[in-house]
Amino acid sequence: MDHAVHELISARWSPYSFSRRLIPRADLLSIFEAARWAPSSFNEQPWRYVVATRDRAEDFDKVLSCLLEGNQAWARQVPVLALGCISTKFSRNGRSNRVAQHDLGLASASLTFEATSRKVFVHQMAGILPHKARKVFAIPDGFEAVTGLALGYRSDLGTAAPELQVRDQSPRTRRPVNKFVFGTEWSEPGL
Ligand SMILES: Cc1cc2nc3c(=O)[nH]c(=O)nc-3n(C[C@H](O)[C@H](O)[C@H](O)COP(=O)(O)O)c2cc1C
């Protein structure tokens, strides 16, 4: 870290090795309550989540089947899988909501930090099969699956494939603040 941040920010990351320990329902409800209170354009709240817990194997396998194989390989062991979906149009006027994905991202960020506060890790995935999800979960017109989310407690036992365990242990890298916060000249540091 170059600058001080809240520990919920510094503690969050996206592991591949998860414990199989189930997340209590009360914690899951709080995690999705955090998503509920995310800001959104016109308070449209365009996010929807399809959620399955591993103790309900049939439902869990349905969500798992909507992930790309590479993600299925590590995500099959997590206790909770979800699909992040959007409503693509504003309910107030039927116009296309060009920030629906943005607002799903905000809701997922909110739930991620609530999860972090409960020692639950969230690993999001773009690698899903949206068309399959539409069929499997009868997602209606006007809604789309955008992301997958794996939620669970961290395991040090190395439950993922060896190459993914290496990624779990590799240093995380980021572009520095002065490379993405610009002043009035594009690409010139703004702070
Ligand atoms: C929208 C989104 C899509 C992602 N898609 C995948 C994915 O399909 N598979 C995967 O293993 N990780 C995926 N990730 C995790 C990123 O690779 C990870 O967040 C990034 O490398 C930064 O690492 P960190 O979250 O540990 O800080 C995704 C993350 C986000 C936010």
PDB file of C-alpha atoms and ligand atoms in Angstrom:
ATOM      1  CA  MET A   1       0.000   0.000   0.000  1.00  0.00           C
ATOM      2  CA  ASP A   2       1.338   3.445  -0.901  1.00  0.00           C
ATOM      3  CA  HIS A   3      -1.302   5.306   1.140  1.00  0.00           C
ATOM      4  CA  ALA A   4      -3.350   4.420   4.216  1.00  0.00           C
ATOM      5  CA  VAL A   5      -6.685   2.672   3.562  1.00  0.00           C
ATOM      6  CA  HIS A   6      -9.325   1.022   5.728  1.00  0.00           C
ATOM      7  CA  GLU A   7      -8.448  -2.540   6.733  1.00  0.00           C
ATOM      8  CA  LEU A   8     -11.527  -3.848   4.897  1.00  0.00           C
ATOM      9  CA  ILE A   9      -9.830  -2.666   1.700  1.00  0.00           C
ATOM     10  CA  SER A  10      -6.404  -4.074   2.536  1.00  0.00           C
ATOM     11  CA  ALA A  11      -7.789  -7.416   3.800  1.00  0.00           C
ATOM     12  CA  ARG A  12      -9.856  -8.128   0.674  1.00  0.00           C
ATOM     13  CA  TRP A  13      -8.513 -10.259  -2.122  1.00  0.00           C
ATOM     14  CA  SER A  14      -9.750 -13.018  -4.435  1.00  0.00           C
ATOM     15  CA  PRO A  15      -8.516 -16.451  -3.344  1.00  0.00           C
ATOM     16  CA  TYR A  16      -8.729 -19.739  -5.242  1.00  0.00           C
ATOM     17  CA  SER A  17      -8.431 -22.009  -2.188  1.00  0.00           C
ATOM     18  CA  PHE A  18     -11.541 -22.000  -0.022  1.00  0.00           C
ATOM     19  CA  SER A  19     -12.640 -23.938   3.029  1.00  0.00           C
ATOM     20  CA  ARG A  20     -15.816 -25.995   2.590  1.00  0.00           C
ATOM     21  CA  ARG A  21     -17.240 -24.540   5.832  1.00  0.00           C
ATOM     22  CA  LEU A  22     -20.755 -23.270   5.251  1.00  0.00           C
ATOM     23  CA  ILE A  23     -21.593 -19.602   5.780  1.00  0.00           C
ATOM     24  CA  PRO A  24     -24.395 -19.130   8.355  1.00  0.00           C
ATOM     25  CA  ARG A  25     -27.610 -17.915   6.763  1.00  0.00           C
ATOM     26  CA  ALA A  26     -27.665 -14.815   9.005  1.00  0.00           C
ATOM     27  CA  ASP A  27     -24.251 -13.784   7.664  1.00  0.00           C
ATOM     28  CA  LEU A  28     -25.372 -14.372   4.084  1.00  0.00           C
ATOM     29  CA  LEU A  29     -28.425 -12.221   4.680  1.00  0.00           C
ATOM     30  CA  SER A  30     -26.224  -9.417   6.067  1.00  0.00           C
ATOM     31  CA  ILE A  31     -23.892  -9.751   3.107  1.00  0.00           C
ATOM     32  CA  PHE A  32     -26.759  -9.290   0.652  1.00  0.00           C
ATOM     33  CA  GLU A  33     -28.258  -6.558   2.849  1.00  0.00           C
ATOM     34  CA  ALA A  34     -25.038  -4.644   2.178  1.00  0.00           C
ATOM     35  CA  ALA A  35     -25.683  -5.018  -1.558  1.00  0.00           C
ATOM     36  CA  ARG A  36     -29.196  -3.737  -0.995  1.00  0.00           C
ATOM     37  CA  TRP A  37     -27.898  -0.407   0.303  1.00  0.00           C
ATOM     38  CA  ALA A  38     -25.527   0.294  -2.568  1.00  0.00           C
ATOM     39  CA  PRO A  39     -26.104   3.517  -4.500  1.00  0.00           C
ATOM     40  CA  SER A  40     -27.508   3.283  -8.029  1.00  0.00           C
ATOM     41  CA  SER A  41     -28.518   5.569 -10.857  1.00  0.00           C
ATOM     42  CA  PHE A  42     -32.093   6.826 -10.178  1.00  0.00           C
ATOM     43  CA  ASN A  43     -32.130   4.340  -7.283  1.00  0.00           C
ATOM     44  CA  GLU A  44     -33.011   1.729  -9.918  1.00  0.00           C
ATOM     45  CA  GLN A  45     -31.192  -1.029  -7.965  1.00  0.00           C
ATOM     46  CA  PRO A  46     -30.719  -2.971 -11.219  1.00  0.00           C
ATOM     47  CA  TRP A  47     -28.875  -5.853  -9.496  1.00  0.00           C
ATOM     48  CA  ARG A  48     -30.353  -9.297  -8.945  1.00  0.00           C
ATOM     49  CA  TYR A  49     -28.494 -12.322  -7.539  1.00  0.00           C
ATOM     50  CA  VAL A  50     -29.170 -16.008  -8.062  1.00  0.00           C
ATOM     51  CA  VAL A  51     -27.655 -17.705  -4.996  1.00  0.00           C
ATOM     52  CA  ALA A  52     -27.028 -21.365  -4.206  1.00  0.00           C
ATOM     53  CA  THR A  53     -25.416 -22.951  -1.160  1.00  0.00           C
ATOM     54  CA  ARG A  54     -23.431 -26.168  -1.373  1.00  0.00           C
ATOM     55  CA  ASP A  55     -25.659 -28.009   1.101  1.00  0.00           C
ATOM     56  CA  ARG A  56     -28.363 -27.872  -1.577  1.00  0.00           C
ATOM     57  CA  ALA A  57     -26.359 -29.824  -4.094  1.00  0.00           C
ATOM     58  CA  GLU A  58     -28.810 -29.694  -6.987  1.00  0.00           C
ATOM     59  CA  ASP A  59     -29.140 -25.908  -6.919  1.00  0.00           C
ATOM     60  CA  PHE A  60     -25.417 -25.493  -6.368  1.00  0.00           C
ATOM     61  CA  ASP A  61     -24.590 -27.655  -9.387  1.00  0.00           C
ATOM     62  CA  LYS A  62     -26.945 -25.577 -11.521  1.00  0.00           C
ATOM     63  CA  VAL A  63     -25.027 -22.385 -10.723  1.00  0.00           C
ATOM     64  CA  LEU A  64     -21.716 -24.225 -11.113  1.00  0.00           C
ATOM     65  CA  SER A  65     -22.782 -25.377 -14.589  1.00  0.00           C
ATOM     66  CA  CYS A  66     -23.126 -21.712 -15.628  1.00  0.00           C
ATOM     67  CA  LEU A  67     -19.416 -21.027 -14.994  1.00  0.00           C
ATOM     68  CA  LEU A  68     -16.640 -21.501 -17.544  1.00  0.00           C
ATOM     69  CA  GLU A  69     -14.735 -24.754 -16.937  1.00  0.00           C
ATOM     70  CA  GLY A  70     -11.637 -22.933 -15.689  1.00  0.00           C
ATOM     71  CA  ASN A  71     -13.710 -21.307 -12.977  1.00  0.00           C
ATOM     72  CA  GLN A  72     -15.689 -24.475 -12.207  1.00  0.00           C
ATOM     73  CA  ALA A  73     -12.421 -26.230 -11.348  1.00  0.00           C
ATOM     74  CA  TRP A  74     -11.761 -24.109  -8.247  1.00  0.00           C
ATOM     75  CA  ALA A  75     -15.265 -22.783  -7.534  1.00  0.00           C
ATOM     76  CA  ARG A  76     -16.842 -26.243  -7.054  1.00  0.00           C
ATOM     77  CA  GLN A  77     -15.474 -26.371  -3.497  1.00  0.00           C
ATOM     78  CA  VAL A  78     -16.846 -23.056  -2.230  1.00  0.00           C
ATOM     79  CA  PRO A  79     -19.864 -23.026   0.108  1.00  0.00           C
ATOM     80  CA  VAL A  80     -21.801 -20.359  -1.811  1.00  0.00           C
ATOM     81  CA  LEU A  81     -22.044 -19.535  -5.500  1.00  0.00           C
ATOM     82  CA  ALA A  82     -24.018 -16.658  -6.990  1.00  0.00           C
ATOM     83  CA  LEU A  83     -24.721 -15.099 -10.340  1.00  0.00           C
ATOM     84  CA  GLY A  84     -24.776 -11.307 -10.502  1.00  0.00           C
ATOM     85  CA  CYS A  85     -27.518 -10.186 -12.884  1.00  0.00           C
ATOM     86  CA  ILE A  86     -28.830  -6.849 -14.108  1.00  0.00           C
ATOM     87  CA  SER A  87     -32.080  -5.368 -15.205  1.00  0.00           C
ATOM     88  CA  THR A  88     -31.045  -3.754 -18.488  1.00  0.00           C
ATOM     89  CA  LYS A  89     -33.755  -1.052 -18.636  1.00  0.00           C
ATOM     90  CA  PHE A  90     -34.966   1.662 -16.279  1.00  0.00           C
ATOM     91  CA  SER A  91     -38.316   0.693 -14.775  1.00  0.00           C
ATOM     92  CA  ARG A  92     -39.335   4.389 -14.746  1.00  0.00           C
ATOM     93  CA  ASN A  93     -39.279   4.858 -18.541  1.00  0.00           C
ATOM     94  CA  GLY A  94     -38.170   1.620 -20.215  1.00  0.00           C
ATOM     95  CA  ARG A  95     -34.990   3.246 -21.496  1.00  0.00           C
ATOM     96  CA  SER A  96     -31.726   1.353 -21.596  1.00  0.00           C
ATOM     97  CA  ASN A  97     -29.768   1.699 -18.349  1.00  0.00           C
ATOM     98  CA  ARG A  98     -26.200   2.204 -19.539  1.00  0.00           C
ATOM     99  CA  VAL A  99     -24.873   2.077 -15.980  1.00  0.00           C
ATOM    100  CA  ALA A 100     -26.643  -1.125 -14.908  1.00  0.00           C
ATOM    101  CA  GLN A 101     -23.393  -3.123 -14.940  1.00  0.00           C
ATOM    102  CA  HIS A 102     -21.697  -0.319 -13.056  1.00  0.00           C
ATOM    103  CA  ASP A 103     -24.378  -0.455 -10.373  1.00  0.00           C
ATOM    104  CA  LEU A 104     -24.196  -4.255 -10.141  1.00  0.00           C
ATOM    105  CA  GLY A 105     -20.480  -3.698  -9.552  1.00  0.00           C
ATOM    106  CA  LEU A 106     -21.244  -1.268  -6.732  1.00  0.00           C
ATOM    107  CA  ALA A 107     -23.661  -3.704  -5.117  1.00  0.00           C
ATOM    108  CA  SER A 108     -21.123  -6.509  -5.435  1.00  0.00           C
ATOM    109  CA  ALA A 109     -18.412  -4.260  -3.963  1.00  0.00           C
ATOM    110  CA  SER A 110     -20.695  -3.465  -1.017  1.00  0.00           C
ATOM    111  CA  LEU A 111     -21.429  -7.108  -0.346  1.00  0.00           C
ATOM    112  CA  THR A 112     -17.751  -7.941  -0.728  1.00  0.00           C
ATOM    113  CA  PHE A 113     -16.728  -5.532   2.025  1.00  0.00           C
ATOM    114  CA  GLU A 114     -19.519  -6.716   4.319  1.00  0.00           C
ATOM    115  CA  ALA A 115     -18.307 -10.256   3.620  1.00  0.00           C
ATOM    116  CA  THR A 116     -14.705  -9.222   4.353  1.00  0.00           C
ATOM    117  CA  SER A 117     -15.804  -7.895   7.748  1.00  0.00           C
ATOM    118  CA  ARG A 118     -17.109 -11.427   8.459  1.00  0.00           C
ATOM    119  CA  LYS A 119     -13.923 -13.143   7.217  1.00  0.00           C
ATOM    120  CA  VAL A 120     -15.790 -14.307   4.126  1.00  0.00           C
ATOM    121  CA  PHE A 121     -13.904 -13.907   0.850  1.00  0.00           C
ATOM    122  CA  VAL A 122     -15.597 -13.120  -2.455  1.00  0.00           C
ATOM    123  CA  HIS A 123     -14.038 -14.101  -5.776  1.00  0.00           C
ATOM    124  CA  GLN A 124     -15.909 -12.614  -8.697  1.00  0.00           C
ATOM    125  CA  MET A 125     -15.943 -14.083 -12.179  1.00  0.00           C
ATOM    126  CA  ALA A 126     -16.539 -12.698 -15.637  1.00  0.00           C
ATOM    127  CA  GLY A 127     -16.052 -16.266 -16.855  1.00  0.00           C
ATOM    128  CA  ILE A 128     -19.660 -17.393 -16.877  1.00  0.00           C
ATOM    129  CA  LEU A 129     -22.101 -18.643 -19.519  1.00  0.00           C
ATOM    130  CA  PRO A 130     -24.847 -15.970 -19.580  1.00  0.00           C
ATOM    131  CA  HIS A 131     -26.956 -17.775 -22.207  1.00  0.00           C
ATOM    132  CA  LYS A 132     -26.863 -21.013 -20.263  1.00  0.00           C
ATOM    133  CA  ALA A 133     -27.776 -19.106 -17.078  1.00  0.00           C
ATOM    134  CA  ARG A 134     -30.794 -17.638 -18.874  1.00  0.00           C
ATOM    135  CA  LYS A 135     -32.013 -21.143 -19.718  1.00  0.00           C
ATOM    136  CA  VAL A 136     -31.138 -22.862 -16.442  1.00  0.00           C
ATOM    137  CA  PHE A 137     -32.684 -20.161 -14.254  1.00  0.00           C
ATOM    138  CA  ALA A 138     -35.376 -18.931 -16.656  1.00  0.00           C
ATOM    139  CA  ILE A 139     -33.930 -15.410 -16.479  1.00  0.00           C
ATOM    140  CA  PRO A 140     -36.615 -13.259 -18.082  1.00  0.00           C
ATOM    141  CA  ASP A 141     -36.208 -10.814 -20.975  1.00  0.00           C
ATOM    142  CA  GLY A 142     -34.827  -7.514 -19.755  1.00  0.00           C
ATOM    143  CA  PHE A 143     -32.443  -9.213 -17.333  1.00  0.00           C
ATOM    144  CA  GLU A 144     -28.973 -10.650 -17.933  1.00  0.00           C
ATOM    145  CA  ALA A 145     -26.416 -12.604 -15.945  1.00  0.00           C
ATOM    146  CA  VAL A 146     -23.148 -10.658 -15.909  1.00  0.00           C
ATOM    147  CA  THR A 147     -20.876 -12.133 -13.250  1.00  0.00           C
ATOM    148  CA  GLY A 148     -20.349 -15.123 -11.017  1.00  0.00           C
ATOM    149  CA  LEU A 149     -19.451 -14.770  -7.349  1.00  0.00           C
ATOM    150  CA  ALA A 150     -17.815 -17.413  -5.167  1.00  0.00           C
ATOM    151  CA  LEU A 151     -18.116 -16.794  -1.442  1.00  0.00           C
ATOM    152  CA  GLY A 152     -16.430 -18.646   1.377  1.00  0.00           C
ATOM    153  CA  TYR A 153     -13.840 -18.794   4.101  1.00  0.00           C
ATOM    154  CA  ARG A 154     -10.210 -18.970   3.195  1.00  0.00           C
ATOM    155  CA  SER A 155      -8.319 -22.250   3.405  1.00  0.00           C
ATOM    156  CA  ASP A 156      -4.559 -22.526   3.777  1.00  0.00           C
ATOM    157  CA  LEU A 157      -4.761 -26.195   2.839  1.00  0.00           C
ATOM    158  CA  GLY A 158      -4.339 -25.444  -0.845  1.00  0.00           C
ATOM    159  CA  THR A 159      -7.601 -26.848  -2.115  1.00  0.00           C
ATOM    160  CA  ALA A 160      -7.127 -25.399  -5.607  1.00  0.00           C
ATOM    161  CA  ALA A 161      -4.940 -26.721  -8.436  1.00  0.00           C
ATOM    162  CA  PRO A 162      -1.171 -26.145  -7.891  1.00  0.00           C
ATOM    163  CA  GLU A 163      -0.948 -23.294 -10.432  1.00  0.00           C
ATOM    164  CA  LEU A 164      -3.832 -21.511  -8.713  1.00  0.00           C
ATOM    165  CA  GLN A 165      -2.217 -22.001  -5.313  1.00  0.00           C
ATOM    166  CA  VAL A 166       0.814 -20.205  -6.741  1.00  0.00           C
ATOM    167  CA  ARG A 167      -1.468 -17.333  -7.739  1.00  0.00           C
ATOM    168  CA  ASP A 168      -2.907 -17.274  -4.219  1.00  0.00           C
ATOM    169  CA  GLN A 169       0.600 -16.753  -2.887  1.00  0.00           C
ATOM    170  CA  SER A 170       1.892 -14.328  -5.505  1.00  0.00           C
ATOM    171  CA  PRO A 171       2.249 -10.633  -4.672  1.00  0.00           C
ATOM    172  CA  ARG A 172      -0.748  -8.581  -5.819  1.00  0.00           C
ATOM    173  CA  THR A 173       0.106  -5.727  -8.135  1.00  0.00           C
ATOM    174  CA  ARG A 174      -1.655  -2.450  -8.889  1.00  0.00           C
ATOM    175  CA  ARG A 175      -1.154   0.645 -11.036  1.00  0.00           C
ATOM    176  CA  PRO A 176      -0.148   3.509  -8.717  1.00  0.00           C
ATOM    177  CA  VAL A 177      -2.627   6.300  -7.944  1.00  0.00           C
ATOM    178  CA  ASN A 178      -0.764   8.859 -10.067  1.00  0.00           C
ATOM    179  CA  LYS A 179      -1.207   6.623 -13.116  1.00  0.00           C
ATOM    180  CA  PHE A 180      -5.017   6.664 -13.000  1.00  0.00           C
ATOM    181  CA  VAL A 181      -5.972   9.875 -11.220  1.00  0.00           C
ATOM    182  CA  PHE A 182      -5.434  12.643 -13.753  1.00  0.00           C
ATOM    183  CA  GLY A 183      -5.599  16.388 -13.612  1.00  0.00           C
ATOM    184  CA  THR A 184      -6.749  18.489 -16.522  1.00  0.00           C
ATOM    185  CA  GLU A 185      -4.062  16.949 -18.750  1.00  0.00           C
ATOM    186  CA  TRP A 186      -4.884  13.345 -19.598  1.00  0.00           C
ATOM    187  CA  SER A 187      -2.299  11.021 -18.010  1.00  0.00           C
ATOM    188  CA  GLU A 188      -0.760  13.810 -15.923  1.00  0.00           C
ATOM    189  CA  PRO A 189      -1.102  13.182 -12.168  1.00  0.00           C
ATOM    190  CA  GLY A 190      -4.086  15.035 -10.674  1.00  0.00           C
ATOM    191  CA  LEU A 191      -3.098  14.875  -7.005  1.00  0.00           C
TER     192      LEU A 191
HETATM  193  C1  LIG B   1     -15.800  -8.461 -12.709  1.00  0.00           C
HETATM  194  C2  LIG B   1     -14.688  -9.413 -12.344  1.00  0.00           C
HETATM  195  C3  LIG B   1     -14.492 -10.543 -13.126  1.00  0.00           C
HETATM  196  C4  LIG B   1     -13.503 -11.481 -12.771  1.00  0.00           C
HETATM  197  N1  LIG B   1     -13.419 -12.642 -13.479  1.00  0.00           N
HETATM  198  C5  LIG B   1     -12.635 -13.644 -13.010  1.00  0.00           C
HETATM  199  C6  LIG B   1     -12.723 -14.944 -13.575  1.00  0.00           C
HETATM  200  O1  LIG B   1     -13.548 -15.227 -14.470  1.00  0.00           O
HETATM  201  N2  LIG B   1     -11.888 -15.895 -13.082  1.00  0.00           N
HETATM  202  C7  LIG B   1     -11.008 -15.646 -12.078  1.00  0.00           C
HETATM  203  O2  LIG B   1     -10.289 -16.568 -11.669  1.00  0.00           O
HETATM  204  N3  LIG B   1     -10.920 -14.429 -11.491  1.00  0.00           N
HETATM  205  C8  LIG B   1     -11.727 -13.426 -11.923  1.00  0.00           C
HETATM  206  N4  LIG B   1     -11.726 -12.196 -11.312  1.00  0.00           N
HETATM  207  C9  LIG B   1     -10.783 -11.938 -10.202  1.00  0.00           C
HETATM  208  C10 LIG B   1      -9.679 -10.988 -10.663  1.00  0.00           C
HETATM  209  O3  LIG B   1      -8.739 -11.700 -11.435  1.00  0.00           O
HETATM  210  C11 LIG B   1      -9.038 -10.335  -9.424  1.00  0.00           C
HETATM  211  O4  LIG B   1      -9.988  -9.540  -8.760  1.00  0.00           O
HETATM  212  C12 LIG B   1      -7.845  -9.469  -9.835  1.00  0.00           C
HETATM  213  O5  LIG B   1      -6.800 -10.260 -10.358  1.00  0.00           O
HETATM  214  C13 LIG B   1      -7.312  -8.685  -8.651  1.00  0.00           C
HETATM  215  O6  LIG B   1      -6.976  -9.557  -7.614  1.00  0.00           O
HETATM  216  P1  LIG B   1      -7.564  -9.386  -6.152  1.00  0.00           P
HETATM  217  O7  LIG B   1      -9.073  -9.416  -6.251  1.00  0.00           O
HETATM  218  O8  LIG B   1      -7.028 -10.553  -5.373  1.00  0.00           O
HETATM  219  O9  LIG B   1      -7.107  -8.068  -5.628  1.00  0.00           O
HETATM  220  C14 LIG B   1     -12.664 -11.229 -11.650  1.00  0.00           C
HETATM  221  C15 LIG B   1     -12.851 -10.071 -10.893  1.00  0.00           C
HETATM  222  C16 LIG B   1     -13.856  -9.181 -11.224  1.00  0.00           C
HETATM  223  C17 LIG B   1     -14.058  -7.955 -10.357  1.00  0.00           C
END
